[in-house]
Tab-separated table of C-alpha atoms and ligand atoms in Angstrom:
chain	number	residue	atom	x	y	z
A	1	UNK	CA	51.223	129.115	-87.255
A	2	UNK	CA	48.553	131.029	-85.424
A	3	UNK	CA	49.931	133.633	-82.751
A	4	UNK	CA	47.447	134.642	-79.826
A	5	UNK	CA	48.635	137.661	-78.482
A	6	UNK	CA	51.444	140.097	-79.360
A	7	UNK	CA	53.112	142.609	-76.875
A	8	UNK	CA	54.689	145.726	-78.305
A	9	UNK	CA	56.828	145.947	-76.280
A	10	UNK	CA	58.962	145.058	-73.041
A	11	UNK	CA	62.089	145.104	-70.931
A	12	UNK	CA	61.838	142.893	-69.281
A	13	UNK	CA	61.266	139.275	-71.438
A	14	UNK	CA	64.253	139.143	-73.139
A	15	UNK	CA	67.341	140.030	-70.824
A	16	UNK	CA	69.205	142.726	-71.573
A	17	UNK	CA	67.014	143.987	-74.545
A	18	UNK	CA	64.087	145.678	-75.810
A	19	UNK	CA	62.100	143.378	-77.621
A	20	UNK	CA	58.159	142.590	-78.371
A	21	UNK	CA	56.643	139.191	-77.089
A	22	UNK	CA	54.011	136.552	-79.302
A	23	UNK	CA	52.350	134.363	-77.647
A	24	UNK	CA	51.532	131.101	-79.033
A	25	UNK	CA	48.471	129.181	-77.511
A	26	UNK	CA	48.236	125.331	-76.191
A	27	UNK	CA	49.974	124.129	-73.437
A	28	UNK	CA	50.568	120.138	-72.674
A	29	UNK	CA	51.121	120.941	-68.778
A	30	UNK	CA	48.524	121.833	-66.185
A	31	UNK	CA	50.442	123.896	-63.662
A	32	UNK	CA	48.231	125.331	-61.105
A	33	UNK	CA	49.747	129.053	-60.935
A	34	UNK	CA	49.625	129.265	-64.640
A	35	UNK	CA	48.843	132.739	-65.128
A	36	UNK	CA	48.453	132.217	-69.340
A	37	UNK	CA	45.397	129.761	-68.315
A	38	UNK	CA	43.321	130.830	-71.895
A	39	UNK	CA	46.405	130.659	-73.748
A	40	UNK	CA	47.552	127.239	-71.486
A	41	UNK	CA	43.822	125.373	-72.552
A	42	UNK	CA	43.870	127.001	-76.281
A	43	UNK	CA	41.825	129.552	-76.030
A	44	UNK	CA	42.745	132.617	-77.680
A	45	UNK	CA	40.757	136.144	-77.778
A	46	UNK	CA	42.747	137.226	-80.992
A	47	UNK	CA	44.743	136.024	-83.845
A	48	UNK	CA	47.634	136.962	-85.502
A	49	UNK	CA	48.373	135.776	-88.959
A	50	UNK	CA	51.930	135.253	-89.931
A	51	UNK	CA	52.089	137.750	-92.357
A	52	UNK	CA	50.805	140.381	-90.135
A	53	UNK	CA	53.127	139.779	-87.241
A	54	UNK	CA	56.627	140.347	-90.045
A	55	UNK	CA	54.762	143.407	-91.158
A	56	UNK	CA	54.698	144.771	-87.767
A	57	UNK	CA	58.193	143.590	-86.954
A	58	UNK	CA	59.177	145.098	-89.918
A	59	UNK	CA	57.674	148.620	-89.376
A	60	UNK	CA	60.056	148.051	-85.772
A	61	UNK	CA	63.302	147.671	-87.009
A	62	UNK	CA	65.478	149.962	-85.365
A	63	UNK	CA	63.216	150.426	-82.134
A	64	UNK	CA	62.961	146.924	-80.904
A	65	UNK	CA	66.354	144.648	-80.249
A	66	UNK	CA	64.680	141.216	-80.374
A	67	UNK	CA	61.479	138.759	-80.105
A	68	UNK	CA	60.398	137.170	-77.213
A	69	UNK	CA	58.027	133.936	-78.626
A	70	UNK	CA	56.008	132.549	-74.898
A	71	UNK	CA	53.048	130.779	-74.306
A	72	UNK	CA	51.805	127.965	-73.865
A	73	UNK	CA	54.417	126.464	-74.937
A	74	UNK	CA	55.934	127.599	-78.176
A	75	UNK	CA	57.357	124.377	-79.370
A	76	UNK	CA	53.678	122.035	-79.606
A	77	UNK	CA	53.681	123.670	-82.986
A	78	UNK	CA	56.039	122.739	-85.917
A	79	UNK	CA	55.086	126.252	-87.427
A	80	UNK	CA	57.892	126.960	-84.463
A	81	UNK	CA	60.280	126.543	-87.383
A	82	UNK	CA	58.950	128.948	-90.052
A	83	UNK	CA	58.445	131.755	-86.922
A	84	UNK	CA	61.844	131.674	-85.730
A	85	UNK	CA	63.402	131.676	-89.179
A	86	UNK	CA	61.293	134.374	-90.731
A	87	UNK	CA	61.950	136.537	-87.814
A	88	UNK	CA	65.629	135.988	-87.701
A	89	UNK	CA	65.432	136.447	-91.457
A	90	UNK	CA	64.241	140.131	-90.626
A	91	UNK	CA	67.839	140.795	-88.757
A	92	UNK	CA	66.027	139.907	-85.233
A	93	UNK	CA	67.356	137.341	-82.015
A	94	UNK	CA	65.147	135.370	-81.263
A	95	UNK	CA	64.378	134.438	-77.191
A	96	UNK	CA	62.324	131.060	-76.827
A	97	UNK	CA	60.113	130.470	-73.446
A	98	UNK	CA	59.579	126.497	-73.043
A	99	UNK	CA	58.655	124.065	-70.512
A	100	UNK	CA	61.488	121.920	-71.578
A	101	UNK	CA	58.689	119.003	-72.727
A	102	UNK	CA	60.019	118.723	-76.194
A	103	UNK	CA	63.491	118.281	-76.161
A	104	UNK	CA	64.412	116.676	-79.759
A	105	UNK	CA	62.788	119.840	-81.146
A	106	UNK	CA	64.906	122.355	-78.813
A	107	UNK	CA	67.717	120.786	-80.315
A	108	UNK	CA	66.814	121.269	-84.092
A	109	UNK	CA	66.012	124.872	-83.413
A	110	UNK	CA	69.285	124.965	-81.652
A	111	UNK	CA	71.333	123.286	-84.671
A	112	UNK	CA	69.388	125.226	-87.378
A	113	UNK	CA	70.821	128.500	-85.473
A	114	UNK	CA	67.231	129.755	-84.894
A	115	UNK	CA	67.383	130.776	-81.520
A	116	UNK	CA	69.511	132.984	-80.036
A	117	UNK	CA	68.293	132.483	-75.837
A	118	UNK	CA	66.003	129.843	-74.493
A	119	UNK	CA	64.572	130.527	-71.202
A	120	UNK	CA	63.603	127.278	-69.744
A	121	UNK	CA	61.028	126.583	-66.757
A	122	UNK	CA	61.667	123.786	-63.745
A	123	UNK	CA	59.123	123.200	-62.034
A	124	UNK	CA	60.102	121.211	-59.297
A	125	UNK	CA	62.514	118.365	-58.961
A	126	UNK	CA	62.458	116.684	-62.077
A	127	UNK	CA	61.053	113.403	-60.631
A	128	UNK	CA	57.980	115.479	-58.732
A	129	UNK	CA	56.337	116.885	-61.548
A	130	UNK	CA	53.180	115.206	-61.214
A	131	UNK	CA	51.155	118.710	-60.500
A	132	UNK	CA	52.089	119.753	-63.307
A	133	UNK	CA	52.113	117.469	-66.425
A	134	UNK	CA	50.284	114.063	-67.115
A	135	UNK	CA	53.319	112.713	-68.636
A	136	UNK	CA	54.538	109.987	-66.676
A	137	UNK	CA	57.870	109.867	-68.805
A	138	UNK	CA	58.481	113.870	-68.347
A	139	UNK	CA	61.727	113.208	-65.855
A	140	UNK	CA	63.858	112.053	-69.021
A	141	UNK	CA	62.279	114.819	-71.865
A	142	UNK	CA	62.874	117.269	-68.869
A	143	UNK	CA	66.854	116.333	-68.726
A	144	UNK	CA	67.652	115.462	-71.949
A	145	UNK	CA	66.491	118.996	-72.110
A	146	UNK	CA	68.694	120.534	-69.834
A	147	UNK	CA	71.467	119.297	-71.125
A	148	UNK	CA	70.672	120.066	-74.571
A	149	UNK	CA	70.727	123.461	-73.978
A	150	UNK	CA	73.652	123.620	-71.079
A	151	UNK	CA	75.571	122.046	-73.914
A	152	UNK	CA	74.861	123.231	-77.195
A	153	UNK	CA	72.210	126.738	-76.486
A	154	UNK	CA	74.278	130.242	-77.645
A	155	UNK	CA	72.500	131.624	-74.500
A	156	UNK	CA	70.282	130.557	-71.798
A	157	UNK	CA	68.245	130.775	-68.550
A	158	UNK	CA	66.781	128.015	-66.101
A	159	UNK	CA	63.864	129.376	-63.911
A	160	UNK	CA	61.816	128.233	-61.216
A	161	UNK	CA	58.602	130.016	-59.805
A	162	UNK	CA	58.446	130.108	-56.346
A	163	UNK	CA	55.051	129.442	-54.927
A	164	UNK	CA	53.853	127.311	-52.161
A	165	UNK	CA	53.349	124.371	-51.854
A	166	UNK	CA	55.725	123.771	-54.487
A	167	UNK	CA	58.824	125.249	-53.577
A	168	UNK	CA	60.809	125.430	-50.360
A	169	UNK	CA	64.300	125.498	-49.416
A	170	UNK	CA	64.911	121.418	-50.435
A	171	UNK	CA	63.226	121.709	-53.710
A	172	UNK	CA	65.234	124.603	-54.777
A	173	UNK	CA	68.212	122.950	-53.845
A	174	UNK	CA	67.591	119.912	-55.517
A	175	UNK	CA	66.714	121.687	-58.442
A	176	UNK	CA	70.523	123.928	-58.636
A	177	UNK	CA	72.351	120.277	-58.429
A	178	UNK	CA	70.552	119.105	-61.166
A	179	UNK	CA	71.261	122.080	-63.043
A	180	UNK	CA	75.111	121.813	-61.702
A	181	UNK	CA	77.169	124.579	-63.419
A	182	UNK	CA	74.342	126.252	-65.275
A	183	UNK	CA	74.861	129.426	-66.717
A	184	UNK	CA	71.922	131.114	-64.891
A	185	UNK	CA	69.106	130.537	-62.546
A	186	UNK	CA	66.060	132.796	-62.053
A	187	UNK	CA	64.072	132.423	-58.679
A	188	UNK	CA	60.642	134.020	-59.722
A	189	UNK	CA	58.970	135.348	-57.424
A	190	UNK	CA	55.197	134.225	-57.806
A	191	UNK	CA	52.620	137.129	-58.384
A	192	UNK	CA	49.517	135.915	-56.851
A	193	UNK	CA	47.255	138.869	-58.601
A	194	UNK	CA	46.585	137.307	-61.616
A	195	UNK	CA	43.997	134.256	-62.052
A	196	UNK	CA	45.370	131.208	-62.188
A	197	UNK	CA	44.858	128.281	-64.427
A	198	UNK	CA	43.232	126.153	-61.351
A	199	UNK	CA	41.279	128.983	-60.094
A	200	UNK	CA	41.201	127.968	-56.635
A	201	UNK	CA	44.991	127.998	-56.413
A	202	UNK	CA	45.253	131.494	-54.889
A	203	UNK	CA	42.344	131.291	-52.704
A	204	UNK	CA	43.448	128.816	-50.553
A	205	UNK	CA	46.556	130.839	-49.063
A	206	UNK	CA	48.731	133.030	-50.158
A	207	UNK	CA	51.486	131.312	-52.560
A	208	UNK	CA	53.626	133.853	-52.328
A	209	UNK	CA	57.388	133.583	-50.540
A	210	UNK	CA	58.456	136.740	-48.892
A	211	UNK	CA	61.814	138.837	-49.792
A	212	UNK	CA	63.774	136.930	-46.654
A	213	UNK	CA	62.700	133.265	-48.279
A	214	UNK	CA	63.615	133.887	-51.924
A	215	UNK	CA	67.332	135.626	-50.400
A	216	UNK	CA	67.483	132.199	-48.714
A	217	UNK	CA	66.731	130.116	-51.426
A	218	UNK	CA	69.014	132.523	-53.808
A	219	UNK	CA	72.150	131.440	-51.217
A	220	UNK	CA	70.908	127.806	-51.444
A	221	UNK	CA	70.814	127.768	-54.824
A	222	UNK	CA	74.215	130.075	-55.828
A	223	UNK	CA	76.592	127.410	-55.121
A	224	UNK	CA	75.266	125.299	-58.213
A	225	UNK	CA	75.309	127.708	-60.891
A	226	UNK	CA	77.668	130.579	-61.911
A	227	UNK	CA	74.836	133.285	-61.482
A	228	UNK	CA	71.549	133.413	-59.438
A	229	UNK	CA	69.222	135.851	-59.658
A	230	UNK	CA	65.530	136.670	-58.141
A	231	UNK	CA	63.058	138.188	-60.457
B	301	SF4	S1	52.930	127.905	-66.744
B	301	SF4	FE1	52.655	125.701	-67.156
B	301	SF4	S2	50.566	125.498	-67.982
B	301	SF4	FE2	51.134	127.670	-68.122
B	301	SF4	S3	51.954	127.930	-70.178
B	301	SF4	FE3	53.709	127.530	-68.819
B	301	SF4	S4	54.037	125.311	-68.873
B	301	SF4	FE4	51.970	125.717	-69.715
């Protein structure tokens, strides 16, 4: 498996430890206010061999607390596998970014015990995904998804980035019933610095919800799950 980018380190990727992030590169969804876009179309400014990335995690031990593998999306790749086992091998958890596009494969990582947290993006509601992926059967991989991981996942977010057009206070609320008794849901708030994958997306008005919107879609959303947060 080739590995685009790798982050030293953070705070803030993998809750509640310190941990370095690798990014894979490809993406199967086109979501507008992607803010990977090189890494989303599969292009990558560097590479990481294997090898290179357990030699660095190696030289860590002690200092970081976990891996954080993002995107793209992480699980396009069987080499997904080998990753996650080598660096759980090395005494590391393992946190998992995904889409939620693939959901046979979440649940072989989940049964071979080589994840530890999956952070999982919705989008939208699951039947108005159309901006962002071409897959016309993405509803059903989307909730077999979900309830793989509400079910069987030894820890786990669901998060939704909160941008117009996309979200509002219906969408969000449609979204926490379908994730009904969830563990945890993350509002994001949208950052609309960065370039997005379609360029224009930030040009045409600011995306952004203020601080009084994402409270009110945090007390929409809290009844659903057994913790909301905004990040
Ligand atoms: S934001 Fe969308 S396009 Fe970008 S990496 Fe994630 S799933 Fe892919």
């Amino acid at each position: 498996m080739i590995l685009a980018g790798l982050q030293k380190n953070s705070f803030i990727d993998f809750p509640g430890k310190i941990s370095c992030v690798l990014f894979t590169t490809g993406c199967n969804f086109i979501c507008p206010y992607c803010h990977n876009a090189d890494l989303a179309r599969g292009e990558y400014p560097a590479r990481f061999e294997l090898t290179a990335i357990m030699e660095f995690l190696e030289s860590r031990r002690g200092m970081l607390q976990g891996v954080a593998i993002t995107g793209g999306e992480p699980t396009l790749d069987g080499g997904i596998f080998d990753l996650c086992r080598a660096v759980k091998a090395l005494g590391y958890p393992v946190k998992l970014d995904t889409n939620g596009s693939r959901p046979g494969l979440l649940r072989q990582l989940i049964s071979q015990h080589l994840v530890d947290f999956i952070a999982m993006d919705i989008k939208a509601p699951l039947n108005d995904y159309s901006p962002f992926s071409r897959n016309p059967n993405i509803h059903e991989r989307l909730t077999t998804s979900i309830r793989t991981i509400m079910e069987s996942a030894p820890a786990y977010e669901f998060r939704t980035t909160c941008a117009v057009p996309f979200v509002n206070e219906t969408t969000v609320e449609t979204i926490a019933k379908t994730i009904e008794g969830a563990a945890c849901y993350v509002l994001q708030t949208f950052n609309n610095r960065a370039v997005c994958l379609d360029p224009e997306f930030n040009q045409r008005r600011d995306p952004t919800l203020l601080p009084k919107m994402m409270q009110r879609l945090k007390s929409l959303a809290e009844p659903f799950v057994s913790r909301c947060m905004i990040r």
